PDB file of C-alpha atoms in Angstrom:
ATOM      1  CA  MET O   1     116.780 113.176  89.924  1.00 86.00           C
ATOM      2  CA  LYS O   2     116.675 110.644  92.887  1.00 94.00           C
ATOM      3  CA  SER O   3     113.978 109.686  94.985  1.00 97.00           C
ATOM      4  CA  LYS O   4     113.530 111.117  98.252  1.00 97.00           C
ATOM      5  CA  ILE O   5     113.260 108.279 100.966  1.00 98.00           C
ATOM      6  CA  ILE O   6     112.122 108.687 103.998  1.00 98.00           C
ATOM      7  CA  ALA O   7     111.899 105.458 106.933  1.00 98.00           C
ATOM      8  CA  ILE O   8     108.797 106.479 109.445  1.00 98.00           C
ATOM      9  CA  SER O   9     110.115 104.465 112.359  1.00 96.00           C
ATOM     10  CA  ASN O  10     109.703 104.341 116.239  1.00 93.00           C
ATOM     11  CA  GLN O  11     109.908 101.146 117.778  1.00 87.00           C
ATOM     12  CA  LYS O  12     107.199 101.679 120.056  1.00 86.00           C
ATOM     13  CA  GLY O  13     103.920 100.462 118.971  1.00 83.00           C
ATOM     14  CA  GLY O  14     100.608 102.504 118.722  1.00 83.00           C
ATOM     15  CA  VAL O  15     102.361 105.820 117.673  1.00 89.00           C
ATOM     16  CA  GLY O  16     101.118 106.835 114.564  1.00 90.00           C
ATOM     17  CA  LYS O  17     103.554 105.509 112.416  1.00 95.00           C
ATOM     18  CA  THR O  18     101.662 103.414 109.913  1.00 96.00           C
ATOM     19  CA  THR O  19      98.795 106.257 109.655  1.00 96.00           C
ATOM     20  CA  THR O  20     101.760 108.534 109.476  1.00 97.00           C
ATOM     21  CA  ALA O  21     103.124 106.469 106.507  1.00 98.00           C
ATOM     22  CA  VAL O  22      99.625 105.891 104.549  1.00 97.00           C
ATOM     23  CA  ASN O  23      98.442 109.541 105.242  1.00 97.00           C
ATOM     24  CA  LEU O  24     101.528 111.225 104.371  1.00 98.00           C
ATOM     25  CA  SER O  25     102.056 109.048 101.276  1.00 98.00           C
ATOM     26  CA  ALA O  26      98.516 109.987 100.260  1.00 98.00           C
ATOM     27  CA  GLY O  27      99.110 113.642 100.847  1.00 97.00           C
ATOM     28  CA  LEU O  28     102.179 114.106  98.701  1.00 98.00           C
ATOM     29  CA  ALA O  29     100.320 111.718  96.162  1.00 98.00           C
ATOM     30  CA  ILE O  30      97.416 114.222  95.880  1.00 97.00           C
ATOM     31  CA  THR O  31     100.002 117.160  95.466  1.00 97.00           C
ATOM     32  CA  ASP O  32     101.043 115.339  91.907  1.00 96.00           C
ATOM     33  CA  LYS O  33     104.059 114.102  93.611  1.00 97.00           C
ATOM     34  CA  LYS O  34     104.765 110.191  92.572  1.00 98.00           C
ATOM     35  CA  VAL O  35     105.074 108.115  95.628  1.00 98.00           C
ATOM     36  CA  LEU O  36     106.275 104.799  96.486  1.00 98.00           C
ATOM     37  CA  LEU O  37     105.163 103.066  99.642  1.00 98.00           C
ATOM     38  CA  ILE O  38     106.927 100.115 101.292  1.00 98.00           C
ATOM     39  CA  ASP O  39     104.925  98.301 103.903  1.00 98.00           C
ATOM     40  CA  LEU O  40     108.195  96.784 106.035  1.00 97.00           C
ATOM     41  CA  ASP O  41     106.169  95.810 108.932  1.00 95.00           C
ATOM     42  CA  PRO O  42     104.973  92.174 108.854  1.00 94.00           C
ATOM     43  CA  GLN O  43     101.287  92.923 110.032  1.00 94.00           C
ATOM     44  CA  GLY O  44     100.886  94.709 107.157  1.00 95.00           C
ATOM     45  CA  ASN O  45      98.949  97.189 108.362  1.00 95.00           C
ATOM     46  CA  ALA O  46      99.886  99.767 105.569  1.00 97.00           C
ATOM     47  CA  THR O  47      98.821  97.758 103.153  1.00 97.00           C
ATOM     48  CA  SER O  48      95.183  96.735 104.566  1.00 96.00           C
ATOM     49  CA  GLY O  49      94.924 100.665 105.077  1.00 96.00           C
ATOM     50  CA  LEU O  50      94.672 101.205 101.497  1.00 97.00           C
ATOM     51  CA  GLY O  51      92.453  98.800 100.949  1.00 95.00           C
ATOM     52  CA  ILE O  52      95.139  95.684  99.473  1.00 96.00           C
ATOM     53  CA  THR O  53      94.052  92.264 100.666  1.00 89.00           C
ATOM     54  CA  GLY O  54      96.265  89.173 100.531  1.00 82.00           C
ATOM     55  CA  ASP O  55      94.305  87.947  97.578  1.00 85.00           C
ATOM     56  CA  ARG O  56      95.584  91.108  95.596  1.00 86.00           C
ATOM     57  CA  PHE O  57      98.658  90.011  95.286  1.00 92.00           C
ATOM     58  CA  ASP O  58     101.257  87.060  94.979  1.00 92.00           C
ATOM     59  CA  TYR O  59     104.426  88.968  95.692  1.00 95.00           C
ATOM     60  CA  SER O  60     105.504  90.403  98.517  1.00 96.00           C
ATOM     61  CA  VAL O  61     108.206  92.864 100.129  1.00 96.00           C
ATOM     62  CA  TYR O  62     109.445  89.315 101.634  1.00 95.00           C
ATOM     63  CA  HIS O  63     110.206  88.087  97.948  1.00 95.00           C
ATOM     64  CA  VAL O  64     112.042  91.358  97.682  1.00 96.00           C
ATOM     65  CA  LEU O  65     113.993  91.193 100.475  1.00 95.00           C
ATOM     66  CA  ILE O  66     114.897  87.240  99.903  1.00 93.00           C
ATOM     67  CA  GLY O  67     116.116  88.204  95.856  1.00 93.00           C
ATOM     68  CA  ARG O  68     113.139  86.425  94.596  1.00 94.00           C
ATOM     69  CA  LYS O  69     111.573  89.681  92.910  1.00 96.00           C
ATOM     70  CA  THR O  70     112.117  92.886  92.276  1.00 97.00           C
ATOM     71  CA  ILE O  71     110.281  95.996  93.579  1.00 97.00           C
ATOM     72  CA  LYS O  72     109.193  96.560  90.361  1.00 97.00           C
ATOM     73  CA  GLN O  73     107.451  92.938  89.811  1.00 97.00           C
ATOM     74  CA  ALA O  74     106.369  93.166  93.754  1.00 97.00           C
ATOM     75  CA  THR O  75     104.501  96.718  93.246  1.00 97.00           C
ATOM     76  CA  ILE O  76     101.088  97.229  93.027  1.00 97.00           C
ATOM     77  CA  SER O  77      99.729 100.643  91.828  1.00 97.00           C
ATOM     78  CA  ILE O  78      96.878 101.904  93.623  1.00 97.00           C
ATOM     79  CA  GLU O  79      94.959 104.011  91.048  1.00 95.00           C
ATOM     80  CA  GLN O  80      92.211 105.377  92.890  1.00 95.00           C
ATOM     81  CA  PHE O  81      94.846 107.183  95.658  1.00 97.00           C
ATOM     82  CA  ALA O  82      97.667 107.392  93.018  1.00 97.00           C
ATOM     83  CA  ILE O  83     100.127 105.240  95.193  1.00 98.00           C
ATOM     84  CA  ASP O  84     102.372 102.492  94.264  1.00 98.00           C
ATOM     85  CA  LEU O  85     102.565 100.274  97.125  1.00 98.00           C
ATOM     86  CA  VAL O  86     105.008  97.422  97.609  1.00 98.00           C
ATOM     87  CA  PRO O  87     102.648  94.862 100.342  1.00 97.00           C
ATOM     88  CA  SER O  88     103.547  93.013 103.254  1.00 96.00           C
ATOM     89  CA  ASP O  89     101.958  90.134 105.391  1.00 92.00           C
ATOM     90  CA  ILE O  90     103.046  87.466 107.753  1.00 91.00           C
ATOM     91  CA  SER O  91     105.542  86.038 105.709  1.00 88.00           C
ATOM     92  CA  LEU O  92     107.734  88.649 106.686  1.00 91.00           C
ATOM     93  CA  ILE O  93     108.372  87.130 110.111  1.00 89.00           C
ATOM     94  CA  GLY O  94     109.808  84.355 108.574  1.00 82.00           C
ATOM     95  CA  ALA O  95     112.360  86.895 106.318  1.00 79.00           C
ATOM     96  CA  LYS O  96     113.498  87.937 109.619  1.00 76.00           C
ATOM     97  CA  ILE O  97     114.849  84.620 110.438  1.00 82.00           C
ATOM     98  CA  GLU O  98     115.966  83.795 106.861  1.00 88.00           C
ATOM     99  CA  LEU O  99     118.058  87.218 106.396  1.00 88.00           C
ATOM    100  CA  VAL O 100     120.301  86.849 109.506  1.00 86.00           C
ATOM    101  CA  SER O 101     122.058  84.224 106.972  1.00 88.00           C
ATOM    102  CA  PHE O 102     122.604  86.639 104.152  1.00 90.00           C
ATOM    103  CA  ASP O 103     125.829  88.520 103.365  1.00 87.00           C
ATOM    104  CA  GLY O 104     124.866  92.062 103.122  1.00 92.00           C
ATOM    105  CA  ARG O 105     121.894  91.477 105.061  1.00 94.00           C
ATOM    106  CA  GLU O 106     121.960  95.061 106.362  1.00 95.00           C
ATOM    107  CA  THR O 107     121.696  96.520 102.639  1.00 96.00           C
ATOM    108  CA  LEU O 108     119.332  93.996 101.103  1.00 96.00           C
ATOM    109  CA  LEU O 109     116.182  96.837 100.853  1.00 97.00           C
ATOM    110  CA  LYS O 110     118.830  99.490  99.464  1.00 97.00           C
ATOM    111  CA  ASN O 111     120.089  97.225  96.728  1.00 97.00           C
ATOM    112  CA  ALA O 112     116.587  96.566  96.201  1.00 97.00           C
ATOM    113  CA  ILE O 113     115.153 100.186  95.941  1.00 98.00           C
ATOM    114  CA  SER O 114     118.191 101.350  93.630  1.00 97.00           C
ATOM    115  CA  LYS O 115     116.496  99.865  90.649  1.00 96.00           C
ATOM    116  CA  VAL O 116     113.961 102.321  91.255  1.00 97.00           C
ATOM    117  CA  ASN O 117     115.660 104.961  92.764  1.00 96.00           C
ATOM    118  CA  GLY O 118     114.402 107.923  90.289  1.00 95.00           C
ATOM    119  CA  SER O 119     111.366 106.643  89.293  1.00 97.00           C
ATOM    120  CA  TYR O 120     109.334 108.234  92.437  1.00 98.00           C
ATOM    121  CA  ASP O 121     109.325 112.033  94.048  1.00 97.00           C
ATOM    122  CA  PHE O 122     108.986 110.210  96.926  1.00 98.00           C
ATOM    123  CA  ILE O 123     109.631 106.725  98.400  1.00 98.00           C
ATOM    124  CA  ILE O 124     108.000 106.047 101.795  1.00 98.00           C
ATOM    125  CA  ILE O 125     109.052 103.056 104.380  1.00 98.00           C
ATOM    126  CA  ASP O 126     106.767 101.697 106.867  1.00 98.00           C
ATOM    127  CA  CYS O 127     108.941 100.320 109.469  1.00 96.00           C
ATOM    128  CA  PRO O 128     107.777  97.799 111.852  1.00 94.00           C
ATOM    129  CA  PRO O 129     107.594  98.418 115.717  1.00 92.00           C
ATOM    130  CA  SER O 130     111.017  97.222 116.654  1.00 89.00           C
ATOM    131  CA  LEU O 131     114.307  98.198 115.929  1.00 89.00           C
ATOM    132  CA  GLY O 132     115.588  94.326 114.495  1.00 91.00           C
ATOM    133  CA  LEU O 133     116.912  93.704 111.012  1.00 93.00           C
ATOM    134  CA  LEU O 134     114.038  95.032 108.972  1.00 95.00           C
ATOM    135  CA  THR O 135     114.332  98.436 110.631  1.00 95.00           C
ATOM    136  CA  ILE O 136     118.183  98.618 110.311  1.00 96.00           C
ATOM    137  CA  ASN O 137     117.287  97.701 106.556  1.00 97.00           C
ATOM    138  CA  ALA O 138     114.995 100.635 106.509  1.00 98.00           C
ATOM    139  CA  LEU O 139     117.318 103.018 107.983  1.00 98.00           C
ATOM    140  CA  VAL O 140     120.509 102.004 105.547  1.00 98.00           C
ATOM    141  CA  ALA O 141     118.205 102.624 102.901  1.00 98.00           C
ATOM    142  CA  ALA O 142     116.716 105.700 103.482  1.00 98.00           C
ATOM    143  CA  ASP O 143     117.538 109.516 103.166  1.00 98.00           C
ATOM    144  CA  SER O 144     115.955 110.654 106.688  1.00 98.00           C
ATOM    145  CA  VAL O 145     113.471 109.495 109.383  1.00 98.00           C
ATOM    146  CA  ILE O 146     110.239 110.836 110.573  1.00 98.00           C
ATOM    147  CA  ILE O 147     109.928 109.892 114.394  1.00 96.00           C
ATOM    148  CA  PRO O 148     106.281 109.867 115.397  1.00 95.00           C
ATOM    149  CA  VAL O 149     106.068 110.733 118.758  1.00 93.00           C
ATOM    150  CA  GLN O 150     102.919 110.268 121.058  1.00 90.00           C
ATOM    151  CA  CYS O 151     102.156 112.984 123.298  1.00 86.00           C
ATOM    152  CA  GLU O 152     100.872 110.686 126.425  1.00 82.00           C
ATOM    153  CA  TYR O 153     102.900 109.298 129.282  1.00 78.00           C
ATOM    154  CA  TYR O 154     106.644 107.218 128.307  1.00 79.00           C
ATOM    155  CA  ALA O 155     106.430 109.263 124.928  1.00 77.00           C
ATOM    156  CA  MET O 156     110.331 109.119 124.937  1.00 79.00           C
ATOM    157  CA  GLU O 157     110.505 105.912 126.245  1.00 77.00           C
ATOM    158  CA  GLY O 158     112.576 104.282 123.379  1.00 74.00           C
ATOM    159  CA  VAL O 159     113.135 107.369 121.739  1.00 87.00           C
ATOM    160  CA  ALA O 160     117.152 107.547 123.089  1.00 86.00           C
ATOM    161  CA  GLN O 161     117.385 103.661 121.608  1.00 88.00           C
ATOM    162  CA  LEU O 162     116.141 104.786 118.123  1.00 92.00           C
ATOM    163  CA  LEU O 163     118.007 107.620 118.031  1.00 93.00           C
ATOM    164  CA  ASN O 164     121.249 105.479 118.975  1.00 93.00           C
ATOM    165  CA  THR O 165     120.373 103.010 116.417  1.00 94.00           C
ATOM    166  CA  ILE O 166     120.095 105.756 113.932  1.00 96.00           C
ATOM    167  CA  LYS O 167     123.581 107.030 115.014  1.00 95.00           C
ATOM    168  CA  LEU O 168     125.108 103.608 114.668  1.00 95.00           C
ATOM    169  CA  VAL O 169     123.715 103.164 111.235  1.00 96.00           C
ATOM    170  CA  LYS O 170     125.071 106.746 110.529  1.00 97.00           C
ATOM    171  CA  ALA O 171     128.468 105.612 111.722  1.00 97.00           C
ATOM    172  CA  THR O 172     128.357 102.382 109.760  1.00 96.00           C
ATOM    173  CA  TYR O 173     126.635 102.287 106.796  1.00 96.00           C
ATOM    174  CA  ASN O 174     124.578 105.147 105.949  1.00 97.00           C
ATOM    175  CA  PRO O 175     126.539 108.409 106.422  1.00 97.00           C
ATOM    176  CA  ASN O 176     123.932 110.642 104.920  1.00 95.00           C
ATOM    177  CA  LEU O 177     121.161 109.627 107.283  1.00 97.00           C
ATOM    178  CA  ASN O 178     119.321 112.673 108.961  1.00 96.00           C
ATOM    179  CA  ILE O 179     116.577 113.292 111.173  1.00 96.00           C
ATOM    180  CA  GLU O 180     113.802 114.534 108.604  1.00 97.00           C
ATOM    181  CA  GLY O 181     111.301 115.427 112.088  1.00 96.00           C
ATOM    182  CA  PHE O 182     109.714 114.502 115.078  1.00 96.00           C
ATOM    183  CA  LEU O 183     105.998 114.314 114.596  1.00 96.00           C
ATOM    184  CA  LEU O 184     103.537 114.844 117.704  1.00 94.00           C
ATOM    185  CA  THR O 185     100.601 112.251 117.259  1.00 94.00           C
ATOM    186  CA  MET O 186      97.762 111.873 119.501  1.00 90.00           C
ATOM    187  CA  TYR O 187      98.041 115.569 120.578  1.00 88.00           C
ATOM    188  CA  ASP O 188      95.100 116.663 122.614  1.00 86.00           C
ATOM    189  CA  LYS O 189      94.781 120.136 122.906  1.00 84.00           C
ATOM    190  CA  ARG O 190      92.602 120.072 126.305  1.00 86.00           C
ATOM    191  CA  ASN O 191      94.980 117.560 127.914  1.00 84.00           C
ATOM    192  CA  ASN O 192      97.422 119.298 130.230  1.00 86.00           C
ATOM    193  CA  LEU O 193      99.577 115.617 129.913  1.00 86.00           C
ATOM    194  CA  SER O 194      99.247 116.671 126.161  1.00 88.00           C
ATOM    195  CA  ILE O 195     100.625 120.417 126.589  1.00 88.00           C
ATOM    196  CA  GLN O 196     103.170 119.201 128.950  1.00 88.00           C
ATOM    197  CA  VAL O 197     104.745 116.209 126.728  1.00 87.00           C
ATOM    198  CA  ALA O 198     104.402 118.239 123.524  1.00 89.00           C
ATOM    199  CA  ASN O 199     106.549 121.378 125.421  1.00 88.00           C
ATOM    200  CA  GLU O 200     108.990 118.880 126.600  1.00 87.00           C
ATOM    201  CA  ILE O 201     109.948 117.279 123.243  1.00 89.00           C
ATOM    202  CA  ARG O 202     110.231 120.636 121.746  1.00 90.00           C
ATOM    203  CA  GLU O 203     112.256 121.961 124.321  1.00 89.00           C
ATOM    204  CA  HIS O 204     114.524 118.732 123.841  1.00 87.00           C
ATOM    205  CA  PHE O 205     114.429 118.426 119.941  1.00 91.00           C
ATOM    206  CA  SER O 206     113.984 122.233 119.197  1.00 86.00           C
ATOM    207  CA  ASP O 207     113.876 122.887 115.363  1.00 88.00           C
ATOM    208  CA  LYS O 208     113.788 119.255 114.725  1.00 94.00           C
ATOM    209  CA  VAL O 209     110.100 119.073 115.500  1.00 95.00           C
ATOM    210  CA  PHE O 210     107.590 119.541 112.980  1.00 96.00           C
ATOM    211  CA  SER O 211     105.424 122.546 113.378  1.00 94.00           C
ATOM    212  CA  THR O 212     102.105 120.248 112.308  1.00 95.00           C
ATOM    213  CA  TYR O 213     101.117 117.975 115.266  1.00 93.00           C
ATOM    214  CA  VAL O 214      98.378 114.944 114.590  1.00 95.00           C
ATOM    215  CA  PRO O 215      95.096 115.372 116.958  1.00 91.00           C
ATOM    216  CA  ARG O 216      93.272 112.469 118.686  1.00 89.00           C
ATOM    217  CA  ASN O 217      90.651 111.885 116.260  1.00 90.00           C
ATOM    218  CA  VAL O 218      87.607 109.486 115.344  1.00 90.00           C
ATOM    219  CA  ARG O 219      88.041 109.735 111.442  1.00 91.00           C
ATOM    220  CA  LEU O 220      91.709 109.143 111.388  1.00 91.00           C
ATOM    221  CA  SER O 221      91.072 105.946 113.706  1.00 90.00           C
ATOM    222  CA  GLU O 222      88.158 104.609 111.095  1.00 92.00           C
ATOM    223  CA  SER O 223      89.750 105.467 108.017  1.00 95.00           C
ATOM    224  CA  PRO O 224      92.207 102.210 107.912  1.00 92.00           C
ATOM    225  CA  SER O 225      89.148  99.566 108.326  1.00 92.00           C
ATOM    226  CA  PHE O 226      87.372 101.588 105.434  1.00 94.00           C
ATOM    227  CA  GLY O 227      90.797 100.678 103.504  1.00 94.00           C
ATOM    228  CA  LYS O 228      91.387 104.646 102.683  1.00 96.00           C
ATOM    229  CA  PRO O 229      93.826 107.025 103.750  1.00 96.00           C
ATOM    230  CA  ALA O 230      91.847 109.665 105.794  1.00 95.00           C
ATOM    231  CA  ILE O 231      92.393 112.198 103.558  1.00 94.00           C
ATOM    232  CA  TYR O 232      89.786 110.022 101.096  1.00 94.00           C
ATOM    233  CA  TYR O 233      87.837 108.786 104.185  1.00 94.00           C
ATOM    234  CA  GLU O 234      86.864 112.213 105.659  1.00 92.00           C
ATOM    235  CA  LYS O 235      88.618 114.838 104.114  1.00 93.00           C
ATOM    236  CA  MET O 236      88.020 117.959 106.419  1.00 94.00           C
ATOM    237  CA  CYS O 237      88.297 116.199 109.619  1.00 95.00           C
ATOM    238  CA  SER O 238      91.187 117.341 111.818  1.00 95.00           C
ATOM    239  CA  GLY O 239      93.370 114.225 111.499  1.00 94.00           C
ATOM    240  CA  SER O 240      93.114 114.699 107.249  1.00 96.00           C
ATOM    241  CA  GLN O 241      93.852 118.397 107.683  1.00 96.00           C
ATOM    242  CA  SER O 242      97.044 117.488 109.845  1.00 97.00           C
ATOM    243  CA  TYR O 243      98.300 115.491 107.504  1.00 97.00           C
ATOM    244  CA  LEU O 244      97.813 117.859 104.279  1.00 97.00           C
ATOM    245  CA  ALA O 245      99.543 120.396 106.973  1.00 97.00           C
ATOM    246  CA  LEU O 246     102.289 118.137 107.442  1.00 98.00           C
ATOM    247  CA  THR O 247     103.039 117.307 103.584  1.00 97.00           C
ATOM    248  CA  LYS O 248     102.900 121.243 102.944  1.00 97.00           C
ATOM    249  CA  GLU O 249     105.834 121.585 105.836  1.00 96.00           C
ATOM    250  CA  LEU O 250     107.685 118.628 104.197  1.00 96.00           C
ATOM    251  CA  LEU O 251     107.684 119.910 100.495  1.00 95.00           C
ATOM    252  CA  SER O 252     108.631 123.267 101.920  1.00 92.00           C
ATOM    253  CA  GLU O 253     111.334 122.077 103.733  1.00 81.00           C
ATOM    254  CA  ALA O 254     112.618 120.290 100.519  1.00 71.00           C
ATOM    255  CA  GLN O 255     112.836 122.956  98.310  1.00 66.00           C
TER     256      GLN O 255
END
């Protein structure tokens, strides 16, 4: 059976993209799913968010993309969270420039993943906050996309651009690419703006919006600095509970 490959993408920074990638991976892992998380962001926040520092790895997703290492060779097993990780670091910035001269540069990640496709139940890709070549690689490799949208001013800003990119990728490289769902993040039920933005998004994208939303939550913001998914940092906090609910929702839709 093939792995389900999900890209977490929104070119707008600070919308909870990496938080979603890390906590959804952890949520899936505690339901006994075999999970590979690929950190495709040069900032390496998904890597550090799982407690992995630069001295813990010799090879990263950069070496995979330029063809120097296979995904298997660059993968770290993080036993305490039952997650496999392909880490990232600042060297990935160089890859963006190097890859431009590669033949088939849009399909490099897809080709690399094909060697482990079927070895995992889920492969989660944390995309960078841009619509450049790295994000294109993720969309070409993925079966579907989760789009985190924050419940704040300008929430829809850039979503149209991302949807257009998804449309182009579907037309050119990956006809089977689907939107898994829009995930409302940083939701504050006491805030009229949050409620208004959430209603607008649900109205606009209807059944494509997850019923789970992620609230503003201090524990969720703190957990990366402790190198842990929120579920392991403070399982009962509202942020952790929302990602466990999202995991459940994703798995029920996959059945």
